[in-house]
PDB file of C-alpha atoms in Angstrom:
ATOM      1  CA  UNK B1462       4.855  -7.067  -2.175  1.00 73.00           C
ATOM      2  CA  UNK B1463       6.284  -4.038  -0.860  1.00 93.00           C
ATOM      3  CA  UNK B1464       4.323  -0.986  -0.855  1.00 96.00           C
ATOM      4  CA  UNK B1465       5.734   2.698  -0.729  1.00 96.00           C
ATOM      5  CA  UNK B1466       4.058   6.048  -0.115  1.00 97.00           C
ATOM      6  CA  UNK B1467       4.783   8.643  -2.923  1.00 96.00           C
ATOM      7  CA  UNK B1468       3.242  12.094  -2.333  1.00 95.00           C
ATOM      8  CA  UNK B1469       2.701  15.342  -4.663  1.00 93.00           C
ATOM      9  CA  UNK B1470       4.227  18.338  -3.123  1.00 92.00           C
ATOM     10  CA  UNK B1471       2.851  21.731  -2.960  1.00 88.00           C
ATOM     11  CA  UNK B1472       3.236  24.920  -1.104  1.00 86.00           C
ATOM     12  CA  UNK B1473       1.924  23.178   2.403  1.00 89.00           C
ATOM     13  CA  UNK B1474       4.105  20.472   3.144  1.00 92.00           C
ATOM     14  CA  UNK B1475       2.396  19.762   6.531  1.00 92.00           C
ATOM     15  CA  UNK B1476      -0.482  18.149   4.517  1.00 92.00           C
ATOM     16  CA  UNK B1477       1.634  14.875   3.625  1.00 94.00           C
ATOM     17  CA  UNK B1478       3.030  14.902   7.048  1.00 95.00           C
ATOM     18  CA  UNK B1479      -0.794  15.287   8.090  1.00 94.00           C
ATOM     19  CA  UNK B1480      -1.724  12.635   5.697  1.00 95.00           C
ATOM     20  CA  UNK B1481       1.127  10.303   6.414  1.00 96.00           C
ATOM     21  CA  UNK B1482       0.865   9.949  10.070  1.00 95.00           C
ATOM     22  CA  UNK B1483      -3.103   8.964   9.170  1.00 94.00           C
ATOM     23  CA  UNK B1484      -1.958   6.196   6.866  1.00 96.00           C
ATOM     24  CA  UNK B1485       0.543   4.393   9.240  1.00 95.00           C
ATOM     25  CA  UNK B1486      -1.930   3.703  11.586  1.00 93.00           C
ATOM     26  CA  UNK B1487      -3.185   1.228   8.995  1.00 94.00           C
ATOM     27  CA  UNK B1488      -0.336   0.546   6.440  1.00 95.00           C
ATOM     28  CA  UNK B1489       3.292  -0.011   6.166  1.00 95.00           C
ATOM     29  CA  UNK B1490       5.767   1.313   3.692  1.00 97.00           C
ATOM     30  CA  UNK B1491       9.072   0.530   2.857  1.00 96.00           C
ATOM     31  CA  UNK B1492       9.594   3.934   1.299  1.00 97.00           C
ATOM     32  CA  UNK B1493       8.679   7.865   1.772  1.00 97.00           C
ATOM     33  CA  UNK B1494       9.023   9.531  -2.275  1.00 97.00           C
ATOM     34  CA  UNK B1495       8.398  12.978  -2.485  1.00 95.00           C
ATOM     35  CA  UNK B1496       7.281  14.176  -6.080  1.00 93.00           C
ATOM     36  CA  UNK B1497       8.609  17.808  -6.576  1.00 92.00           C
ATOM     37  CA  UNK B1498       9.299  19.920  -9.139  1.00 90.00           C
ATOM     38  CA  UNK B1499      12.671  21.826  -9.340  1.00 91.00           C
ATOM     39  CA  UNK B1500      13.776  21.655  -5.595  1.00 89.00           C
ATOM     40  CA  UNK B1501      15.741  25.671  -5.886  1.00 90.00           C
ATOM     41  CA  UNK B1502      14.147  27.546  -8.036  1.00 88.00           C
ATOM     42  CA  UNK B1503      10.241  26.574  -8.107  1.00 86.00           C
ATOM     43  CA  UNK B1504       7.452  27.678  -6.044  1.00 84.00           C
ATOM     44  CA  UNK B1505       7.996  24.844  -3.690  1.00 88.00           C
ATOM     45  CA  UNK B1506      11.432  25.301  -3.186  1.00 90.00           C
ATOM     46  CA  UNK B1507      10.940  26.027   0.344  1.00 91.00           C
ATOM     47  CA  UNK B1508       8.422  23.516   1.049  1.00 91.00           C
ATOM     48  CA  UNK B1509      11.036  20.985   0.031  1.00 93.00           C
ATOM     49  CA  UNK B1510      13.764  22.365   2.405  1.00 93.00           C
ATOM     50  CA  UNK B1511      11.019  22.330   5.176  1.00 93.00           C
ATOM     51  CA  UNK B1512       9.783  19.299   4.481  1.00 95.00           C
ATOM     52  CA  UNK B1513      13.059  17.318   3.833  1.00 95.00           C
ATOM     53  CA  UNK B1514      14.294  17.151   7.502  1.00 96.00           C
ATOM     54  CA  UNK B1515      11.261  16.180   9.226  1.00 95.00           C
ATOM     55  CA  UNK B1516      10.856  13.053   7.232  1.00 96.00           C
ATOM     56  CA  UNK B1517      14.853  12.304   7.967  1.00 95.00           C
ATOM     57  CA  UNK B1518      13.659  13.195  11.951  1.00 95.00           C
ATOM     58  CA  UNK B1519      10.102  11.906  12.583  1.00 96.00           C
ATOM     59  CA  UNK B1520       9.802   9.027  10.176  1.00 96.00           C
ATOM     60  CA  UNK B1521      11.729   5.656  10.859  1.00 95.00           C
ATOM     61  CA  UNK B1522      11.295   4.679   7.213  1.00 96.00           C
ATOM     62  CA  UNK B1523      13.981   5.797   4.398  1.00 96.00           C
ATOM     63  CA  UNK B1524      12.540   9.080   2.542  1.00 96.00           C
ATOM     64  CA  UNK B1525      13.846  10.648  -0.734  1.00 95.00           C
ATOM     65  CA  UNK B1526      12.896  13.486  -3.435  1.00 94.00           C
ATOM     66  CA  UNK B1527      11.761  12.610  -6.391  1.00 93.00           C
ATOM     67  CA  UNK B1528      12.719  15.812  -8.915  1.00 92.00           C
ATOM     68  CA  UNK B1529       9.561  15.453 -11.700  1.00 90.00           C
ATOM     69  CA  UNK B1530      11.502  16.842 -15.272  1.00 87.00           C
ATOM     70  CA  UNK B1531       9.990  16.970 -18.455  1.00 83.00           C
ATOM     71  CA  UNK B1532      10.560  15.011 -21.731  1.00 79.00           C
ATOM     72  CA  UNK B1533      13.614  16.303 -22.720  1.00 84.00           C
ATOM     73  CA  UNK B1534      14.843  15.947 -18.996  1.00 85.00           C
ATOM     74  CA  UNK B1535      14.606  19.491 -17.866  1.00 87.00           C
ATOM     75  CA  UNK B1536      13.656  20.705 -14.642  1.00 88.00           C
ATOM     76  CA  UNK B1537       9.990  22.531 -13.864  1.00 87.00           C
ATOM     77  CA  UNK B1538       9.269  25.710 -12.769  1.00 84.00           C
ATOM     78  CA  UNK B1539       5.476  26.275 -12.272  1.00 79.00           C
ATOM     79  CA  UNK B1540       2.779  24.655 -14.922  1.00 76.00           C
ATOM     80  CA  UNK B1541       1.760  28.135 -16.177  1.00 75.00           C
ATOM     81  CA  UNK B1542       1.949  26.644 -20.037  1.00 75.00           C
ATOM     82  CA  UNK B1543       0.467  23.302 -21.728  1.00 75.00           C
ATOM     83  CA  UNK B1544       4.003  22.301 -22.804  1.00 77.00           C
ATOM     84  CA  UNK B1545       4.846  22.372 -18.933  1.00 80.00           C
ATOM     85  CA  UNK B1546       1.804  21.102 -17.885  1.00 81.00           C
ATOM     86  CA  UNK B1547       2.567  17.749 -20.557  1.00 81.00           C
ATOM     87  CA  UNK B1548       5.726  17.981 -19.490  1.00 84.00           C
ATOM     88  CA  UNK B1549       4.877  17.446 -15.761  1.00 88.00           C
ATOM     89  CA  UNK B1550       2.675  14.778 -16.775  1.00 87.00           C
ATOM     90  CA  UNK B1551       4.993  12.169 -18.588  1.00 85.00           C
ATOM     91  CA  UNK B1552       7.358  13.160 -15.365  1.00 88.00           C
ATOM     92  CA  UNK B1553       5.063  11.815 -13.057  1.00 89.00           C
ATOM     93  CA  UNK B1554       4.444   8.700 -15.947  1.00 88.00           C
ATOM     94  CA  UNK B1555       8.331   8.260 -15.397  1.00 87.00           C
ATOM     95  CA  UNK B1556       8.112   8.377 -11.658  1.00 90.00           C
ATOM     96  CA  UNK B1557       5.636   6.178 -11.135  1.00 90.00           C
ATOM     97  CA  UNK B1558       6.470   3.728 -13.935  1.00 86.00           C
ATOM     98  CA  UNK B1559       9.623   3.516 -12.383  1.00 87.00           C
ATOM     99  CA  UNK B1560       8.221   2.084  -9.357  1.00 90.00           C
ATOM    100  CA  UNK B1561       6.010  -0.190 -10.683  1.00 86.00           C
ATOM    101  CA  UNK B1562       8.493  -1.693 -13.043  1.00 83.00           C
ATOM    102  CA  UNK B1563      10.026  -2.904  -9.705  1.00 87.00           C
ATOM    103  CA  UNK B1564       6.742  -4.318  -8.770  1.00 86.00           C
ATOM    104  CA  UNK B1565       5.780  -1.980  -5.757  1.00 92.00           C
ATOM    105  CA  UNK B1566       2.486  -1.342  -4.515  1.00 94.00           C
ATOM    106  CA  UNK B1567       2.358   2.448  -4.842  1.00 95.00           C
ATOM    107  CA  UNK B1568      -0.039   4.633  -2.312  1.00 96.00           C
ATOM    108  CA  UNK B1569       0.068   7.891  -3.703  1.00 96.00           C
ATOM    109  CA  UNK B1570      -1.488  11.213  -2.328  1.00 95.00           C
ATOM    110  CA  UNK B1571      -2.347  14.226  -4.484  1.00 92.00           C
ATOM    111  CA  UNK B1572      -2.478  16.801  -1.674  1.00 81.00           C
ATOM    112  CA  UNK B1573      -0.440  19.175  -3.026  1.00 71.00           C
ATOM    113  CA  UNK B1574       0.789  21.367  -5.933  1.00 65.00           C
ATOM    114  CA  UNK B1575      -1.215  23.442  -8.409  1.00 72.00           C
ATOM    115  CA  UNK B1576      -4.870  21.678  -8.973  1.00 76.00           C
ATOM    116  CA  UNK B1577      -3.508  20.589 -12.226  1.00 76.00           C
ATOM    117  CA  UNK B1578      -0.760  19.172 -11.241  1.00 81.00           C
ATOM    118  CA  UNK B1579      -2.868  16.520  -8.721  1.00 83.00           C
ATOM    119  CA  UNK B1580      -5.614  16.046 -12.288  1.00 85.00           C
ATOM    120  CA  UNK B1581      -2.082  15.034 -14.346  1.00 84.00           C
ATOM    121  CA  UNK B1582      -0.782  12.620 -11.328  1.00 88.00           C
ATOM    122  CA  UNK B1583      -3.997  10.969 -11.249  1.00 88.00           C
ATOM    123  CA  UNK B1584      -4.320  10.704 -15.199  1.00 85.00           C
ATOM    124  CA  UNK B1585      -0.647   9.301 -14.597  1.00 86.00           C
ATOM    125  CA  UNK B1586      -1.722   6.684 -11.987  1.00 88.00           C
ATOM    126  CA  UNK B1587      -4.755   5.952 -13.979  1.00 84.00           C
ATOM    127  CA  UNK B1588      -1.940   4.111 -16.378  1.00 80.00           C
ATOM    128  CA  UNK B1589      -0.155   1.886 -14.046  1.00 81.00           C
ATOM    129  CA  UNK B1590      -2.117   1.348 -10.940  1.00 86.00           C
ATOM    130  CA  UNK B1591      -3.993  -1.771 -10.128  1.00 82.00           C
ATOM    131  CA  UNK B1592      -6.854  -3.395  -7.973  1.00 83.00           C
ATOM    132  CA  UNK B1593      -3.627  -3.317  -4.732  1.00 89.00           C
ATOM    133  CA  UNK B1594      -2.974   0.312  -5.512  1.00 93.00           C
ATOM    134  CA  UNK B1595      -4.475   2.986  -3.830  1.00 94.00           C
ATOM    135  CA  UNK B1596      -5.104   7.135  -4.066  1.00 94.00           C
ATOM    136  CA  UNK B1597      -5.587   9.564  -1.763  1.00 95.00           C
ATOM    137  CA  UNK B1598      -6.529  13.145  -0.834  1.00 92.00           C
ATOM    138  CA  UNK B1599      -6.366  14.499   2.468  1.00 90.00           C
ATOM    139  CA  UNK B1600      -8.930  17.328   3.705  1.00 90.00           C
ATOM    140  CA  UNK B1601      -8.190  18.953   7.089  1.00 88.00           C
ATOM    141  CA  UNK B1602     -10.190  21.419   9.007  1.00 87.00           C
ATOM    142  CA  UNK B1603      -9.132  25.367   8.369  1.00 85.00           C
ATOM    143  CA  UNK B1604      -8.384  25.714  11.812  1.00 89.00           C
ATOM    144  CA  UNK B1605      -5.647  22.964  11.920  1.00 88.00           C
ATOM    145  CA  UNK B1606      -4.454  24.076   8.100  1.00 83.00           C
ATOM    146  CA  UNK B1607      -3.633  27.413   9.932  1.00 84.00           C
ATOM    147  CA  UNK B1608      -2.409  25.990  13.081  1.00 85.00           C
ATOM    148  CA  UNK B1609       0.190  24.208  11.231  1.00 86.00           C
ATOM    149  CA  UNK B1610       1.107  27.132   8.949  1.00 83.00           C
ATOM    150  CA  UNK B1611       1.302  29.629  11.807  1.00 82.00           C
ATOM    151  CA  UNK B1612       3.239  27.317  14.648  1.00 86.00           C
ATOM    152  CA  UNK B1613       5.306  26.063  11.905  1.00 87.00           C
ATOM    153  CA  UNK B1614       4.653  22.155  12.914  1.00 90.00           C
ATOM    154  CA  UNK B1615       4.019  19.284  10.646  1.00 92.00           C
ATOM    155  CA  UNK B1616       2.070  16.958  13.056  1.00 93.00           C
ATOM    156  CA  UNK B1617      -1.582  17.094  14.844  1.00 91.00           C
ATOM    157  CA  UNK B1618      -0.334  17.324  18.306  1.00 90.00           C
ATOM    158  CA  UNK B1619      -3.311  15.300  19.914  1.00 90.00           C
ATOM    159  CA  UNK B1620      -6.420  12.989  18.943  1.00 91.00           C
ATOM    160  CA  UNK B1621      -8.970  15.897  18.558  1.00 91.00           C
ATOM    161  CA  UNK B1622      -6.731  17.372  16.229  1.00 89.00           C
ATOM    162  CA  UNK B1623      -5.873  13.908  14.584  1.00 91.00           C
ATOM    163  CA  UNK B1624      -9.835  13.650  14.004  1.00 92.00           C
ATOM    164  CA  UNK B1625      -9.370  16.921  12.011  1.00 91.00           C
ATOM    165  CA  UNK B1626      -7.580  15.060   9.363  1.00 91.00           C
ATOM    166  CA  UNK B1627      -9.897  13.435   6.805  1.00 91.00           C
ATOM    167  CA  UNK B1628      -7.957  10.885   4.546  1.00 92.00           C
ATOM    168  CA  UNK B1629     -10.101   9.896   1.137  1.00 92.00           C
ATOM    169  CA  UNK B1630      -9.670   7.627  -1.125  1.00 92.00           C
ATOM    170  CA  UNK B1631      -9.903   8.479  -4.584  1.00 90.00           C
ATOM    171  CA  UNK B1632     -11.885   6.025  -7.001  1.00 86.00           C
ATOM    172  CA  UNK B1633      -9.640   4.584  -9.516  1.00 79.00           C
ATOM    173  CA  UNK B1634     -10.243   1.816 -11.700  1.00 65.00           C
ATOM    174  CA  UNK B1635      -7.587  -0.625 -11.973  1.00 56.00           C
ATOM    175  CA  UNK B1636      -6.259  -0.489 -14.888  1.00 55.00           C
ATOM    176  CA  UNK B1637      -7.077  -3.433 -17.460  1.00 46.00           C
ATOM    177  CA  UNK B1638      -4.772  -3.200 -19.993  1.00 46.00           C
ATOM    178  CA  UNK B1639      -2.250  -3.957 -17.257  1.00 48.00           C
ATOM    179  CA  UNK B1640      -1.357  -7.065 -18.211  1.00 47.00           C
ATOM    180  CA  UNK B1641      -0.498  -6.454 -21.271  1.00 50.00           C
ATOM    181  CA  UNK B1642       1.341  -3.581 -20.882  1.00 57.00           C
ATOM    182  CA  UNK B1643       5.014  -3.139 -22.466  1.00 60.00           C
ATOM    183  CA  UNK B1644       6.419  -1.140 -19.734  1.00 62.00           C
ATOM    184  CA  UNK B1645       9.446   0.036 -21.566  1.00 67.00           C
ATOM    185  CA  UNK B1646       6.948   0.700 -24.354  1.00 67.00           C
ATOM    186  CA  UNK B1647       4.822   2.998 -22.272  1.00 66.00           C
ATOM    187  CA  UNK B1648       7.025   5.487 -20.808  1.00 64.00           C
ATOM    188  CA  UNK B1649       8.706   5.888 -23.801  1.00 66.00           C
ATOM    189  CA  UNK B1650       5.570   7.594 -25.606  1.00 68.00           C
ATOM    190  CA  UNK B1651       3.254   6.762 -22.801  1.00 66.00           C
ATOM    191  CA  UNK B1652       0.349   9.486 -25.476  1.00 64.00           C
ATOM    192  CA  UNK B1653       1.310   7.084 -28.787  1.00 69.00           C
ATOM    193  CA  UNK B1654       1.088   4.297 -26.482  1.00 69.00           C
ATOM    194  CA  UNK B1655      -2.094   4.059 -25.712  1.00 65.00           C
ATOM    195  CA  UNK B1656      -2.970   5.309 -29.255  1.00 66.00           C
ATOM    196  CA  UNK B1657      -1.777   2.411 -30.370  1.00 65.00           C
ATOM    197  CA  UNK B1658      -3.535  -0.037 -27.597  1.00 62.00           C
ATOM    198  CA  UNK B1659      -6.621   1.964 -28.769  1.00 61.00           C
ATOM    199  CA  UNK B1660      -6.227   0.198 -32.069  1.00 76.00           C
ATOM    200  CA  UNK B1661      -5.924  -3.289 -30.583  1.00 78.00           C
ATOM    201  CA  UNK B1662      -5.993  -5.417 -33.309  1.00 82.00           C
ATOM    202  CA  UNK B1663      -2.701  -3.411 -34.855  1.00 82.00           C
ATOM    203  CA  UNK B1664      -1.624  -3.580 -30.869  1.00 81.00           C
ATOM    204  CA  UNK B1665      -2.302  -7.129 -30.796  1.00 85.00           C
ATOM    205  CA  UNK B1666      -0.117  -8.284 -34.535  1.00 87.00           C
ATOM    206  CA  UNK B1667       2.413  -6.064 -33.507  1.00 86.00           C
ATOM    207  CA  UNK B1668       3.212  -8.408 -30.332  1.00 86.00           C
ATOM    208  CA  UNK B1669       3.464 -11.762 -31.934  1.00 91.00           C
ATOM    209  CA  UNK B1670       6.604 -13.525 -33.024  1.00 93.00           C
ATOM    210  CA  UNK B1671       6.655 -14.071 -36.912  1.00 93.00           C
ATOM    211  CA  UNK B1672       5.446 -17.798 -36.635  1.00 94.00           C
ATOM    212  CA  UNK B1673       2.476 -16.802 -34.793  1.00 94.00           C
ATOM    213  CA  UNK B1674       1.767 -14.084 -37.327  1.00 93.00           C
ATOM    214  CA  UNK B1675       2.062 -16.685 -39.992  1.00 94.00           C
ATOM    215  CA  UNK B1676      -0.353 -18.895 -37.423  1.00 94.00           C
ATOM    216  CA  UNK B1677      -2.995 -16.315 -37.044  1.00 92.00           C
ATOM    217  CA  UNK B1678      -3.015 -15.144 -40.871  1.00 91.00           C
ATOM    218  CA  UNK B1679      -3.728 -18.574 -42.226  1.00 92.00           C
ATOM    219  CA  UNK B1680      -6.331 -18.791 -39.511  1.00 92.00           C
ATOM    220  CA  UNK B1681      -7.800 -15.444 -40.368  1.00 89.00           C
ATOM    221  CA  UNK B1682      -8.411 -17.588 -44.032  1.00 89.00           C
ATOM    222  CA  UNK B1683      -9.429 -20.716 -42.573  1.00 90.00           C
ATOM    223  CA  UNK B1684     -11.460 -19.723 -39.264  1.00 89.00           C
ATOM    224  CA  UNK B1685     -12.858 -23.145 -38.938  1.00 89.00           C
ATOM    225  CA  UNK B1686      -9.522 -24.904 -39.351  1.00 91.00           C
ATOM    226  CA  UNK B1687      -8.805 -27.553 -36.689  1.00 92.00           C
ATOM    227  CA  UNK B1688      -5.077 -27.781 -34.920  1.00 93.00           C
ATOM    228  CA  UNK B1689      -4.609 -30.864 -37.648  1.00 94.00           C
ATOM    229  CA  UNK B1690      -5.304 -29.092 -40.626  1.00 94.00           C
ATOM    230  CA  UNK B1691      -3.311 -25.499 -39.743  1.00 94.00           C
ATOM    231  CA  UNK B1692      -0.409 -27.948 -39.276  1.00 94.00           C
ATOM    232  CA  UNK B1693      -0.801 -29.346 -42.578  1.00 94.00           C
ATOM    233  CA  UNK B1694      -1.322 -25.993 -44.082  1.00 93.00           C
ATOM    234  CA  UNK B1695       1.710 -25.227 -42.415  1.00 94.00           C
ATOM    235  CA  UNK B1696       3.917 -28.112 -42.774  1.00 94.00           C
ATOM    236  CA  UNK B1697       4.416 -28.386 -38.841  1.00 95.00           C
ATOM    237  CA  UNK B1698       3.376 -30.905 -36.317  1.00 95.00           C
ATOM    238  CA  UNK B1699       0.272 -30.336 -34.355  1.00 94.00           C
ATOM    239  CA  UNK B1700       2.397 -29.821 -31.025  1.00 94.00           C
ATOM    240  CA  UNK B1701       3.997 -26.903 -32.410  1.00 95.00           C
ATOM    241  CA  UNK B1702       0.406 -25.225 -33.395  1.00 94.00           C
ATOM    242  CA  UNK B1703      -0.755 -25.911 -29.831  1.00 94.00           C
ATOM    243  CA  UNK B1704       2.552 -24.670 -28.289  1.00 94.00           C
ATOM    244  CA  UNK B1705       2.219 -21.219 -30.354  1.00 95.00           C
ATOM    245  CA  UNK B1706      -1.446 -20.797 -30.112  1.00 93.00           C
ATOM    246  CA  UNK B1707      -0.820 -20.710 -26.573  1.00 91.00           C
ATOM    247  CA  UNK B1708       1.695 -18.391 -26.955  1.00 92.00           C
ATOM    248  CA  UNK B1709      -0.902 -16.264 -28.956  1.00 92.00           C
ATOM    249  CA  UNK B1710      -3.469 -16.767 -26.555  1.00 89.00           C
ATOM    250  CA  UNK B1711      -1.169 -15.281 -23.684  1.00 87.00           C
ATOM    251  CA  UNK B1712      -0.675 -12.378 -25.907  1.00 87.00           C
ATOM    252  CA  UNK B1713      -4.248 -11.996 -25.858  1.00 84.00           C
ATOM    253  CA  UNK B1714      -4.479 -10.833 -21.707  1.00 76.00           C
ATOM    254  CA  UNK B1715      -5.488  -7.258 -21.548  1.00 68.00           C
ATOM    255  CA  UNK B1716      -7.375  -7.436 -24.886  1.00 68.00           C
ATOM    256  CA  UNK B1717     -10.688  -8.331 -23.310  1.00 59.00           C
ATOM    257  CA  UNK B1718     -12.005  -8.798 -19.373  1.00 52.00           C
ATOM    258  CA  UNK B1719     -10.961 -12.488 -18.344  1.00 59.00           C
ATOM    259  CA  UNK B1720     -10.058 -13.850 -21.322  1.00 63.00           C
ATOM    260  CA  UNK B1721      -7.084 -16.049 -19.237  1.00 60.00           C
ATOM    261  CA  UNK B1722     -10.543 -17.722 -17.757  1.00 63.00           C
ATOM    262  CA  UNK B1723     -12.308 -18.264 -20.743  1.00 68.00           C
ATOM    263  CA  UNK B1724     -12.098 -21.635 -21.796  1.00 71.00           C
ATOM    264  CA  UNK B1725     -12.917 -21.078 -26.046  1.00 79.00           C
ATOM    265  CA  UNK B1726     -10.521 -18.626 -26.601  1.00 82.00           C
ATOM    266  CA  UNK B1727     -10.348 -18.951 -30.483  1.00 85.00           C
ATOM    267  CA  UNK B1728     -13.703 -17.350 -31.328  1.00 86.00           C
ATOM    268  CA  UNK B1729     -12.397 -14.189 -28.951  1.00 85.00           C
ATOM    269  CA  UNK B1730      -9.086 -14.306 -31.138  1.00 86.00           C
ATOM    270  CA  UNK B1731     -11.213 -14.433 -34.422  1.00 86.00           C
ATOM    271  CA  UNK B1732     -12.934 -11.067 -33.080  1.00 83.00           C
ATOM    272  CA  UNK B1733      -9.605  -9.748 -32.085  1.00 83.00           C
ATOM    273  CA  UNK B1734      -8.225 -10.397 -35.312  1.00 82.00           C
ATOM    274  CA  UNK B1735     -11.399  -8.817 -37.232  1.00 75.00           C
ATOM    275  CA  UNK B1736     -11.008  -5.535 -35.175  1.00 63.00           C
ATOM    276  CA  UNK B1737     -13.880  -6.058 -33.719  1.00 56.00           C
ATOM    277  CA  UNK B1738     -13.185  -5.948 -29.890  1.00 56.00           C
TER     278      UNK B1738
END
């Protein structure tokens, strides 16, 4: 699986370039993506033009910009406002979602930008990102944050100042509704979204086909109903009950820690289904 670095950019570019050149002494990426609000007008207009041709020049991996925009698809100034500062947040949804819909391992660093905006990327990655995922922060010494800023370079220029460069990985718990999740779903109202997996049970009905509804409603009558007599009920063969039940029971992943390992899974449906998980 391919993994790609994606960084937050604020008014000090040299801290991804700082951060970057840690990582690649242990990782590879296919990809450099740059997270930015609007690259002209913004506060980190000129950290983008700065930034931009050193990653063409010192990095032998393809790098692009990746403009966050809002809802309704319009660029971002500064998060001075709780509509911008939502509106950042389902653009860094979008971003990421976008990569992980093409199954990338994502390494993301929220070094820069406004301290909300890193709080709303890592509520963002808290959505999508799983136990291969990773996120980072970089801390670097004053001196060298100066150094940088004052000789205009974007690289430690030898190990003592390399060992100036702390990397740290942010706890993040993989996310365990994962498997479940309707990706398409999700970024369209990633807030009602997750309202709605909330209410699992309502999450849950709302993914089966109309048979298995039918299945799972005359169950919800008959709990102690063997394959036999739900096919009677239902004027079906027993092979069709088993082949939708496991249809259900794939449904079920992400509604409960390992149910794919448990081997009972109707009595976990049964609790499902009485909105009691």
């Amino acid at each position: 699986m391919a993994t790609i670095f994606m960084a937050t950019l604020g008014q000090r570019p040299a801290a991804i370039t700082l951060a970057l050149d840690a990582l690649l002494a242990d990782y590879e990426y296919e990809q450099i993506v740059i997270l930015h609000t609007d690259p002209e007008n913004s506060g980190i207009a000129e950290s983008w033009a700065t930034l931009r041709p050193v990653l063409g020049r010192d990095y032998d991996i393809p790098s692009r910009g990746y403009e966050v925009l809002n809802r309704e698809g319009q660029p971002i100034f500064d998060i001075n406002h709780p509509r911008h500062a939502e509106g950042y947040y389902h653009g860094v949804i979008d971003a990421l979602g976008t990569y992980k819909r093409e199954a990338y391992t994502i390494h993301l660093l929220v070094a820069g930008g406004r301290k909300s905006m890193s709080i709303y990327a890592t509520l963002a990655a808290s959505l999508f990102f799983g136990p291969t995922d990773r996120l980072w922060t970089v801390h670097s010494s004053e001196r060298l944050v100066n150094a940088t800023q004052y000789e205009n370079r974007f690289h430690a220029k030898d190990a003592l100042e390399r060992r100036e460069v702390d990397l740290i990985r942010m706890p993040i718990l993989p996310n365990r509704l994962l498997p479940g999740v309707d990706m398409d779903d999700l970024l369209a109202d990633p807030l009602a979204y997750f309202e709605r997996r909330n209410n699992q049970r309502e999450d849950f009905l709302s993914r089966l086909k109309p048979a298995e509804r039918e299945l799972v409603d005359v169950l919800l009558m008959h709990p102690d109903a063997t394959y036999p007599e739900l096919a009677a009920m239902l004027h079906k063969s027993e092979r069709t009950i088993e082949t939708q039940f496991r249809g259900i029971y794939n449904k079920m992943v992400g509604y409960g820690e390992n149910i794919q390992h448990v081997r009972h899974k109707k009595p976990i449906l049964l609790r499902l289904l009485s909105g009691g998980m």
